[in-house]
Amino acid sequence: MTATPTTAAKAPPGAARTPGRRPSLPVLLLAVAAALALFSAVRLVTGADDITSVGQVRSALELAIPIGLAGLGGLWAERSGVINIGLEGMLILGTWFGAWAGYQWGPWTGVAMGILGGAIGGLVHAVVTVSFGVNHIVSGVAINILAAGSTQYLSKLTFEEAPGGGSATQSPPIGQIERFTVPGLSDAMKALNEKHWFFVSDLAGFVGGVVTDISVLTVVALLLVPASYWILWRTPFGLRLRSCGENPTAAESLGVNVYKYKYVAVVVSGALAGLGGVFLAEVASSYYREGQTGGRGYIGLAAMIFGNWRPGGLALGAGLFGYTDSLNLRSGGTSVHALLLLLAVLLVLAAAWQLYRRKFVSAVTALVVAAGLAFWYASTDEVPSYFVNMAPYVTTLLVLALSAQRLRPPRAVGDPYRRGTGK
């Protein structure tokens, strides 16, 4: 049937859904239950009870939030067709502006200023890439360098002489955002988790981790994931924005102001990254510190790619990276040693799947790596501390390598666009 003009206006060419059937909710819940059961089995075999404890899950959640917000910012930008390598710099701007305003006028003022700082970084990136057509990678790298250098200068200018302490590399203490615990439920989950029962205690650990000593800003950040999905996939605004990343020429022919949508997306991208920076300064710690972001902007990009440019997958990737990062703060060597066994089992399952699909080279490779991890687990009692520190970055590389074959980025992401030229 021929599409009417109204239908065509609502669905610009190039804005079609990503091909492939997404799993239903029951299938997803079953997969989550199977993963939790595997975690539980590994915990019982290894005796590493901390890998699903309430404290471990809470720590992982807080470390995942800045990564997730950076990745969400990257998602907004790249869905409009603009690559945002500058997320690390926008995180840095968020930490600095959030701390600068937070120690003077309170944490919520710091949140607003941190978001504004990140948005300014996004605006600069939009002007350079969208209006002047500079290569997106070059612009992003430049923003990262400028953000690091400018905040170093501003720290020496403001924090060294600030009342209440501070130095050229660290701000004075900031008042933290309010925290809350769900009464009754938190204590019940802790009690269940400490019994170390199969599956039940592990489930209690994950539930307890998200209802115990949680920052209000954590709740706001978590709500931004479904909110972004609804805006980008369930509204006319989101459809037009995504059409700019799929086929901007077709979108322009249907009356979409491509420049406007790219600008909005990249500024929102910077604002989300700035919020992630504020989270690092005001929730994960209580001050700004030079080098505080620690490459989380880049890891956020990896989480976005792992999630195939969709909010749900991005959240899963951010949770994975946050979990491995949290091992540094707790009994890292013992927990990472237990996870070697978990990885070996997962690789054996992956090898079986590859054999089923008749991809014999991939299956053999997975089995060889699984055997190596199993030998490492059996021949040692604890993983060296330097490997624990490397765990988030090793995880990033592994995830990108394993997920590379199923990716489907927006078709026009990174491509130059000029109004009225047909490209």
Short mmCIF file of C-alpha atoms in Angstrom, two decimals:
data_model
loop_
_atom_site.label_atom_id
_atom_site.label_comp_id
_atom_site.label_asym_id
_atom_site.label_seq_id
_atom_site.Cartn_x
_atom_site.Cartn_y
_atom_site.Cartn_z
CA MET A 1 0.00 0.00 0.00
CA THR A 2 1.34 3.45 -0.89
CA ALA A 3 2.21 5.60 2.10
CA THR A 4 0.25 8.82 2.50
CA PRO A 5 2.12 12.14 2.88
CA THR A 6 1.16 12.21 6.54
CA THR A 7 2.66 8.78 7.13
CA ALA A 8 5.81 9.73 5.26
CA ALA A 9 6.19 12.88 7.34
CA LYS A 10 5.96 10.87 10.51
CA ALA A 11 8.51 8.26 9.43
CA PRO A 12 11.39 9.74 7.41
CA PRO A 13 13.35 7.24 5.30
CA GLY A 14 16.36 5.97 7.19
CA ALA A 15 14.60 6.15 10.52
CA ALA A 16 13.44 2.57 10.47
CA ARG A 17 13.86 0.36 13.47
CA THR A 18 17.02 -1.63 13.85
CA PRO A 19 16.52 -4.97 12.14
CA GLY A 20 16.24 -8.02 14.30
CA ARG A 21 13.78 -9.29 16.82
CA ARG A 22 14.28 -8.15 20.40
CA PRO A 23 13.69 -10.70 23.16
CA SER A 24 10.40 -10.50 25.05
CA LEU A 25 10.16 -9.56 28.73
CA PRO A 26 9.74 -13.19 29.95
CA VAL A 27 12.85 -14.21 28.00
CA LEU A 28 14.82 -11.32 29.48
CA LEU A 29 13.69 -12.20 33.01
CA LEU A 30 14.65 -15.82 32.45
CA ALA A 31 18.10 -14.74 31.23
CA VAL A 32 18.57 -12.53 34.31
CA ALA A 33 17.53 -15.40 36.60
CA ALA A 34 19.95 -17.77 34.85
CA ALA A 35 22.81 -15.27 35.21
CA LEU A 36 22.04 -14.79 38.90
CA ALA A 37 21.92 -18.57 39.43
CA LEU A 38 25.35 -18.87 37.79
CA PHE A 39 26.70 -16.12 40.05
CA SER A 40 25.25 -17.96 43.05
CA ALA A 41 26.80 -21.27 42.02
CA VAL A 42 30.22 -19.66 41.58
CA ARG A 43 29.89 -17.99 44.98
CA LEU A 44 29.13 -21.29 46.67
CA VAL A 45 32.01 -23.10 44.93
CA THR A 46 34.61 -20.40 45.57
CA GLY A 47 33.43 -19.13 48.96
CA ALA A 48 33.70 -15.51 47.73
CA ASP A 49 30.53 -14.33 49.47
CA ASP A 50 31.25 -10.68 48.78
CA ILE A 51 30.59 -10.88 45.03
CA THR A 52 26.83 -10.58 45.62
CA SER A 53 26.80 -8.79 48.96
CA VAL A 54 24.68 -5.71 49.61
CA GLY A 55 27.79 -3.54 49.97
CA GLN A 56 29.30 -4.81 46.72
CA VAL A 57 26.11 -4.16 44.76
CA ARG A 58 25.63 -0.68 46.26
CA SER A 59 29.23 0.23 45.46
CA ALA A 60 28.87 -1.13 41.91
CA LEU A 61 25.70 0.92 41.38
CA GLU A 62 27.36 4.16 42.43
CA LEU A 63 30.36 3.51 40.21
CA ALA A 64 28.13 2.57 37.27
CA ILE A 65 26.11 5.82 37.35
CA PRO A 66 28.82 8.19 35.95
CA ILE A 67 29.68 5.64 33.26
CA GLY A 68 26.01 5.21 32.40
CA LEU A 69 25.37 8.96 32.23
CA ALA A 70 28.38 9.45 29.96
CA GLY A 71 27.16 6.58 27.76
CA LEU A 72 23.64 8.03 27.71
CA GLY A 73 25.13 11.33 26.56
CA GLY A 74 26.97 9.51 23.79
CA LEU A 75 23.72 7.79 22.81
CA TRP A 76 21.88 11.11 22.36
CA ALA A 77 24.68 12.58 20.26
CA GLU A 78 25.29 9.57 18.05
CA ARG A 79 21.60 8.94 17.42
CA SER A 80 21.59 12.42 15.84
CA GLY A 81 24.66 11.55 13.75
CA VAL A 82 27.38 13.27 15.83
CA ILE A 83 30.21 11.25 17.35
CA ASN A 84 31.01 12.58 20.83
CA ILE A 85 34.51 11.53 21.83
CA GLY A 86 34.53 14.63 24.04
CA LEU A 87 32.46 12.96 26.78
CA GLU A 88 35.53 12.65 28.99
CA GLY A 89 36.10 16.39 28.80
CA MET A 90 32.43 17.09 29.53
CA LEU A 91 32.65 14.81 32.57
CA ILE A 92 35.66 16.83 33.74
CA LEU A 93 33.76 20.09 33.28
CA GLY A 94 30.86 18.63 35.26
CA THR A 95 33.10 17.64 38.18
CA TRP A 96 34.81 21.03 38.31
CA PHE A 97 31.77 23.28 37.94
CA GLY A 98 29.76 21.06 40.29
CA ALA A 99 32.45 21.28 42.97
CA TRP A 100 33.07 25.01 42.45
CA ALA A 101 29.41 25.87 42.95
CA GLY A 102 28.69 23.07 45.43
CA TYR A 103 31.13 24.07 48.16
CA GLN A 104 29.96 27.70 48.00
CA TRP A 105 26.18 27.48 47.54
CA GLY A 106 25.21 23.91 48.32
CA PRO A 107 25.11 20.57 46.49
CA TRP A 108 21.97 21.16 44.42
CA THR A 109 23.41 24.40 43.04
CA GLY A 110 26.47 22.33 42.25
CA VAL A 111 24.28 19.87 40.34
CA ALA A 112 22.81 22.67 38.23
CA MET A 113 26.21 24.21 37.52
CA GLY A 114 27.76 20.84 36.71
CA ILE A 115 25.02 20.13 34.18
CA LEU A 116 25.56 23.61 32.73
CA GLY A 117 29.32 23.06 32.52
CA GLY A 118 28.84 19.82 30.59
CA ALA A 119 26.22 21.44 28.36
CA ILE A 120 28.69 24.22 27.49
CA GLY A 121 31.17 21.56 26.41
CA GLY A 122 28.43 19.96 24.30
CA LEU A 123 27.55 23.32 22.75
CA VAL A 124 31.17 23.92 21.75
CA HIS A 125 31.29 20.46 20.17
CA ALA A 126 28.04 21.15 18.29
CA VAL A 127 29.25 24.51 16.96
CA VAL A 128 32.54 23.05 15.77
CA THR A 129 31.15 19.86 14.20
CA VAL A 130 27.66 20.83 13.03
CA SER A 131 28.16 24.45 11.98
CA PHE A 132 31.81 24.40 10.88
CA GLY A 133 32.03 20.76 9.75
CA VAL A 134 35.19 19.89 11.69
CA ASN A 135 35.92 16.17 12.01
CA HIS A 136 34.01 14.85 15.03
CA ILE A 137 36.96 12.90 16.45
CA VAL A 138 39.31 15.89 16.20
CA SER A 139 36.78 18.14 17.92
CA GLY A 140 36.14 15.62 20.71
CA VAL A 141 39.83 15.08 21.42
CA ALA A 142 40.36 18.85 21.48
CA ILE A 143 37.54 19.26 24.02
CA ASN A 144 39.08 16.59 26.24
CA ILE A 145 42.45 18.36 26.18
CA LEU A 146 40.95 21.83 26.70
CA ALA A 147 38.72 20.65 29.56
CA ALA A 148 41.65 19.06 31.41
CA GLY A 149 43.90 22.09 30.89
CA SER A 150 41.30 24.75 31.72
CA THR A 151 40.16 23.04 34.93
CA GLN A 152 43.79 22.73 36.07
CA TYR A 153 44.18 26.47 35.58
CA LEU A 154 40.86 27.30 37.23
CA SER A 155 41.67 25.06 40.21
CA LYS A 156 44.89 26.96 40.88
CA LEU A 157 42.99 30.22 40.52
CA THR A 158 40.08 29.38 42.83
CA PHE A 159 40.69 26.41 45.11
CA GLU A 160 44.15 27.29 46.47
CA GLU A 161 42.82 30.39 48.25
CA ALA A 162 39.36 29.03 49.00
CA PRO A 163 38.14 29.11 52.62
CA GLY A 164 37.67 25.68 54.18
CA GLY A 165 40.70 24.07 52.59
CA GLY A 166 41.58 23.08 49.08
CA SER A 167 44.64 23.03 46.86
CA ALA A 168 45.68 23.42 43.24
CA THR A 169 44.43 19.90 42.56
CA GLN A 170 41.51 19.52 44.97
CA SER A 171 38.46 21.52 45.98
CA PRO A 172 37.24 22.20 49.52
CA PRO A 173 34.72 19.65 50.84
CA ILE A 174 31.25 19.73 49.30
CA GLY A 175 28.02 18.98 51.11
CA GLN A 176 26.71 15.66 49.84
CA ILE A 177 23.33 15.01 48.25
CA GLU A 178 20.68 13.53 50.55
CA ARG A 179 20.67 9.74 50.91
CA PHE A 180 17.89 7.40 51.97
CA THR A 181 17.30 3.78 52.92
CA VAL A 182 14.00 1.96 52.41
CA PRO A 183 13.07 1.03 55.99
CA GLY A 184 12.24 -2.60 56.69
CA LEU A 185 13.10 -3.84 53.21
CA SER A 186 16.79 -2.95 53.56
CA ASP A 187 17.18 -4.84 56.87
CA ALA A 188 15.28 -7.84 55.54
CA MET A 189 17.47 -8.05 52.43
CA LYS A 190 20.65 -7.75 54.52
CA ALA A 191 19.51 -10.56 56.81
CA LEU A 192 18.68 -12.83 53.86
CA ASN A 193 21.96 -12.01 52.13
CA GLU A 194 23.99 -12.94 55.20
CA LYS A 195 22.49 -16.45 55.25
CA HIS A 196 24.37 -17.26 52.01
CA TRP A 197 21.61 -19.47 50.59
CA PHE A 198 21.69 -20.44 46.95
CA PHE A 199 20.03 -17.86 44.67
CA VAL A 200 17.77 -16.38 47.38
CA SER A 201 20.62 -14.70 49.25
CA ASP A 202 22.16 -13.45 46.01
CA LEU A 203 18.86 -11.99 44.86
CA ALA A 204 18.52 -10.35 48.29
CA GLY A 205 22.01 -8.87 47.87
CA PHE A 206 21.09 -7.22 44.58
CA VAL A 207 17.76 -5.92 45.89
CA GLY A 208 19.37 -4.73 49.13
CA GLY A 209 22.06 -2.91 47.20
CA VAL A 210 19.52 -0.67 45.49
CA VAL A 211 17.47 0.17 48.61
CA THR A 212 20.27 0.81 51.12
CA ASP A 213 21.95 4.22 51.59
CA ILE A 214 21.05 5.43 48.09
CA SER A 215 21.55 9.01 46.93
CA VAL A 216 18.60 10.93 45.51
CA LEU A 217 20.81 11.71 42.52
CA THR A 218 21.19 7.97 41.92
CA VAL A 219 17.41 7.66 41.55
CA VAL A 220 17.35 10.63 39.16
CA ALA A 221 20.12 9.07 37.06
CA LEU A 222 18.36 5.70 36.91
CA LEU A 223 15.11 7.34 35.79
CA LEU A 224 16.95 9.08 32.94
CA VAL A 225 17.43 5.71 31.19
CA PRO A 226 13.71 4.92 30.62
CA ALA A 227 13.06 8.64 30.07
CA SER A 228 15.62 8.70 27.24
CA TYR A 229 14.11 5.57 25.72
CA TRP A 230 10.63 7.09 25.80
CA ILE A 231 11.77 10.41 24.30
CA LEU A 232 13.93 8.91 21.55
CA TRP A 233 11.72 5.95 20.58
CA ARG A 234 8.18 6.94 21.52
CA THR A 235 7.83 10.62 20.54
CA PRO A 236 7.78 12.50 17.21
CA PHE A 237 10.74 14.55 18.47
CA GLY A 238 12.78 11.40 19.02
CA LEU A 239 11.84 10.00 15.62
CA ARG A 240 13.03 13.17 13.90
CA LEU A 241 16.23 13.24 15.94
CA ARG A 242 17.05 9.62 15.06
CA SER A 243 16.26 10.28 11.40
CA CYS A 244 19.06 12.88 11.45
CA GLY A 245 21.48 10.12 12.40
CA GLU A 246 20.15 7.66 9.85
CA ASN A 247 19.56 9.75 6.74
CA PRO A 248 19.76 13.53 7.29
CA THR A 249 19.17 14.33 3.61
CA ALA A 250 15.88 12.44 3.61
CA ALA A 251 14.91 14.05 6.91
CA GLU A 252 15.66 17.50 5.46
CA SER A 253 13.48 16.74 2.42
CA LEU A 254 10.57 16.12 4.80
CA GLY A 255 10.99 19.44 6.57
CA VAL A 256 13.15 18.39 9.55
CA ASN A 257 15.58 21.09 10.69
CA VAL A 258 18.60 18.78 10.92
CA TYR A 259 20.93 21.42 12.37
CA LYS A 260 18.50 22.17 15.20
CA TYR A 261 18.08 18.52 16.16
CA LYS A 262 21.82 17.88 16.07
CA TYR A 263 22.43 20.91 18.29
CA VAL A 264 19.80 19.83 20.80
CA ALA A 265 21.13 16.27 20.91
CA VAL A 266 24.77 17.26 21.44
CA VAL A 267 23.95 19.86 24.12
CA VAL A 268 21.81 17.27 25.95
CA SER A 269 24.71 14.85 25.54
CA GLY A 270 27.05 17.27 27.27
CA ALA A 271 24.51 17.99 30.02
CA LEU A 272 24.15 14.26 30.79
CA ALA A 273 27.93 13.84 30.92
CA GLY A 274 28.13 16.92 33.17
CA LEU A 275 25.61 15.30 35.52
CA GLY A 276 27.85 12.24 35.59
CA GLY A 277 30.74 14.48 36.59
CA VAL A 278 28.69 16.04 39.40
CA PHE A 279 27.87 12.54 40.62
CA LEU A 280 31.59 11.76 40.90
CA ALA A 281 32.24 14.95 42.87
CA GLU A 282 29.20 14.99 45.17
CA VAL A 283 28.08 11.36 45.59
CA ALA A 284 31.05 9.09 44.90
CA SER A 285 33.21 11.50 46.92
CA SER A 286 32.72 14.91 48.52
CA TYR A 287 35.19 17.04 46.54
CA TYR A 288 36.69 17.67 43.13
CA ARG A 289 40.06 16.07 42.51
CA GLU A 290 42.27 16.39 39.44
CA GLY A 291 42.05 13.22 37.33
CA GLN A 292 38.84 12.22 39.10
CA THR A 293 37.06 11.00 35.97
CA GLY A 294 39.68 8.30 35.32
CA GLY A 295 38.67 7.67 31.71
CA ARG A 296 35.02 7.04 32.53
CA GLY A 297 33.93 9.05 29.51
CA TYR A 298 35.67 6.56 27.24
CA ILE A 299 34.27 3.62 29.20
CA GLY A 300 30.83 5.20 28.83
CA LEU A 301 31.31 5.17 25.06
CA ALA A 302 32.24 1.49 25.31
CA ALA A 303 29.05 0.84 27.32
CA MET A 304 27.02 2.61 24.63
CA ILE A 305 28.59 0.48 21.89
CA PHE A 306 28.08 -2.68 23.96
CA GLY A 307 24.41 -1.70 24.29
CA ASN A 308 24.12 -1.32 20.50
CA TRP A 309 23.12 2.35 20.79
CA ARG A 310 20.06 1.55 22.92
CA PRO A 311 19.40 2.68 26.54
CA GLY A 312 18.69 -0.78 28.01
CA GLY A 313 21.84 -2.38 26.65
CA LEU A 314 23.81 0.70 27.68
CA ALA A 315 22.57 0.37 31.27
CA LEU A 316 23.63 -3.29 31.30
CA GLY A 317 27.09 -2.39 29.99
CA ALA A 318 27.49 0.40 32.54
CA GLY A 319 26.49 -2.00 35.32
CA LEU A 320 29.11 -4.49 34.15
CA PHE A 321 31.87 -1.89 34.11
CA GLY A 322 30.75 -0.43 37.44
CA TYR A 323 30.78 -3.88 39.01
CA THR A 324 34.34 -4.63 37.91
CA ASP A 325 35.42 -1.16 39.04
CA SER A 326 33.86 -1.69 42.47
CA LEU A 327 36.11 -4.70 43.06
CA ASN A 328 38.96 -2.23 43.64
CA LEU A 329 37.16 -0.85 46.70
CA ARG A 330 36.41 -4.13 48.44
CA SER A 331 38.05 -7.59 48.66
CA GLY A 332 39.23 -7.25 45.07
CA GLY A 333 41.81 -10.02 44.79
CA THR A 334 39.52 -12.69 46.21
CA SER A 335 36.45 -11.56 44.26
CA VAL A 336 38.27 -11.24 40.93
CA HIS A 337 39.78 -14.69 41.53
CA ALA A 338 36.25 -16.10 41.87
CA LEU A 339 35.18 -14.29 38.72
CA LEU A 340 37.89 -16.13 36.77
CA LEU A 341 35.84 -19.29 37.27
CA LEU A 342 32.66 -17.45 36.25
CA LEU A 343 34.31 -16.23 33.04
CA ALA A 344 35.55 -19.74 32.27
CA VAL A 345 32.01 -21.14 32.59
CA LEU A 346 30.58 -18.33 30.44
CA LEU A 347 33.17 -18.99 27.75
CA VAL A 348 32.32 -22.70 27.74
CA LEU A 349 28.65 -21.77 27.23
CA ALA A 350 29.66 -19.34 24.48
CA ALA A 351 31.71 -22.09 22.82
CA ALA A 352 28.71 -24.43 22.88
CA TRP A 353 26.60 -21.74 21.22
CA GLN A 354 29.26 -21.18 18.54
CA LEU A 355 29.40 -24.91 17.88
CA TYR A 356 25.63 -24.94 17.48
CA ARG A 357 26.01 -22.16 14.89
CA ARG A 358 28.86 -24.13 13.22
CA LYS A 359 31.42 -21.41 13.90
CA PHE A 360 34.20 -23.81 14.83
CA VAL A 361 37.10 -21.33 14.97
CA SER A 362 35.27 -19.09 17.45
CA ALA A 363 34.24 -22.11 19.52
CA VAL A 364 37.79 -23.45 19.75
CA THR A 365 39.13 -20.00 20.66
CA ALA A 366 36.58 -19.66 23.46
CA LEU A 367 37.42 -23.12 24.80
CA VAL A 368 41.16 -22.39 24.82
CA VAL A 369 40.66 -19.13 26.71
CA ALA A 370 38.26 -20.87 29.12
CA ALA A 371 40.86 -23.56 29.80
CA GLY A 372 43.47 -20.89 30.49
CA LEU A 373 41.20 -19.08 32.95
CA ALA A 374 40.30 -22.35 34.69
CA PHE A 375 43.98 -23.23 35.05
CA TRP A 376 44.71 -19.74 36.43
CA TYR A 377 41.89 -20.15 38.95
CA ALA A 378 43.01 -23.64 40.02
CA SER A 379 46.70 -22.75 40.37
CA THR A 380 46.30 -19.56 42.45
CA ASP A 381 44.47 -18.43 45.56
CA GLU A 382 44.21 -14.73 44.77
CA VAL A 383 44.62 -12.42 41.78
CA PRO A 384 47.47 -9.85 42.00
CA SER A 385 46.39 -6.33 42.95
CA TYR A 386 47.63 -4.81 39.70
CA PHE A 387 45.26 -7.05 37.74
CA VAL A 388 42.37 -5.97 39.99
CA ASN A 389 43.16 -2.34 39.11
CA MET A 390 43.18 -3.28 35.42
CA ALA A 391 39.88 -5.19 35.60
CA PRO A 392 37.55 -2.36 34.38
CA TYR A 393 39.74 -1.62 31.37
CA VAL A 394 40.31 -5.28 30.50
CA THR A 395 36.54 -5.77 30.71
CA THR A 396 36.04 -2.83 28.35
CA LEU A 397 38.35 -4.35 25.73
CA LEU A 398 36.83 -7.84 26.05
CA VAL A 399 33.27 -6.59 25.80
CA LEU A 400 34.02 -4.50 22.71
CA ALA A 401 35.83 -7.41 21.07
CA LEU A 402 33.01 -9.89 21.78
CA SER A 403 30.17 -7.56 20.80
CA ALA A 404 31.71 -6.11 17.63
CA GLN A 405 29.97 -8.53 15.24
CA ARG A 406 26.41 -7.69 16.27
CA LEU A 407 26.63 -3.91 16.25
CA ARG A 408 24.42 -1.66 14.18
CA PRO A 409 25.32 2.04 14.66
CA PRO A 410 23.22 4.84 13.13
CA ARG A 411 23.95 4.84 9.39
CA ALA A 412 25.05 8.48 9.07
CA VAL A 413 26.92 8.82 12.38
CA GLY A 414 30.10 10.82 11.87
CA ASP A 415 29.23 11.79 8.30
CA PRO A 416 29.53 15.50 7.37
CA TYR A 417 26.22 17.20 6.59
CA ARG A 418 25.50 20.46 4.76
CA ARG A 419 22.00 21.77 4.33
CA GLY A 420 20.71 21.78 0.78
CA THR A 421 23.70 19.94 -0.75
CA GLY A 422 22.28 16.43 -0.67
CA LYS A 423 25.06 15.16 1.65
#
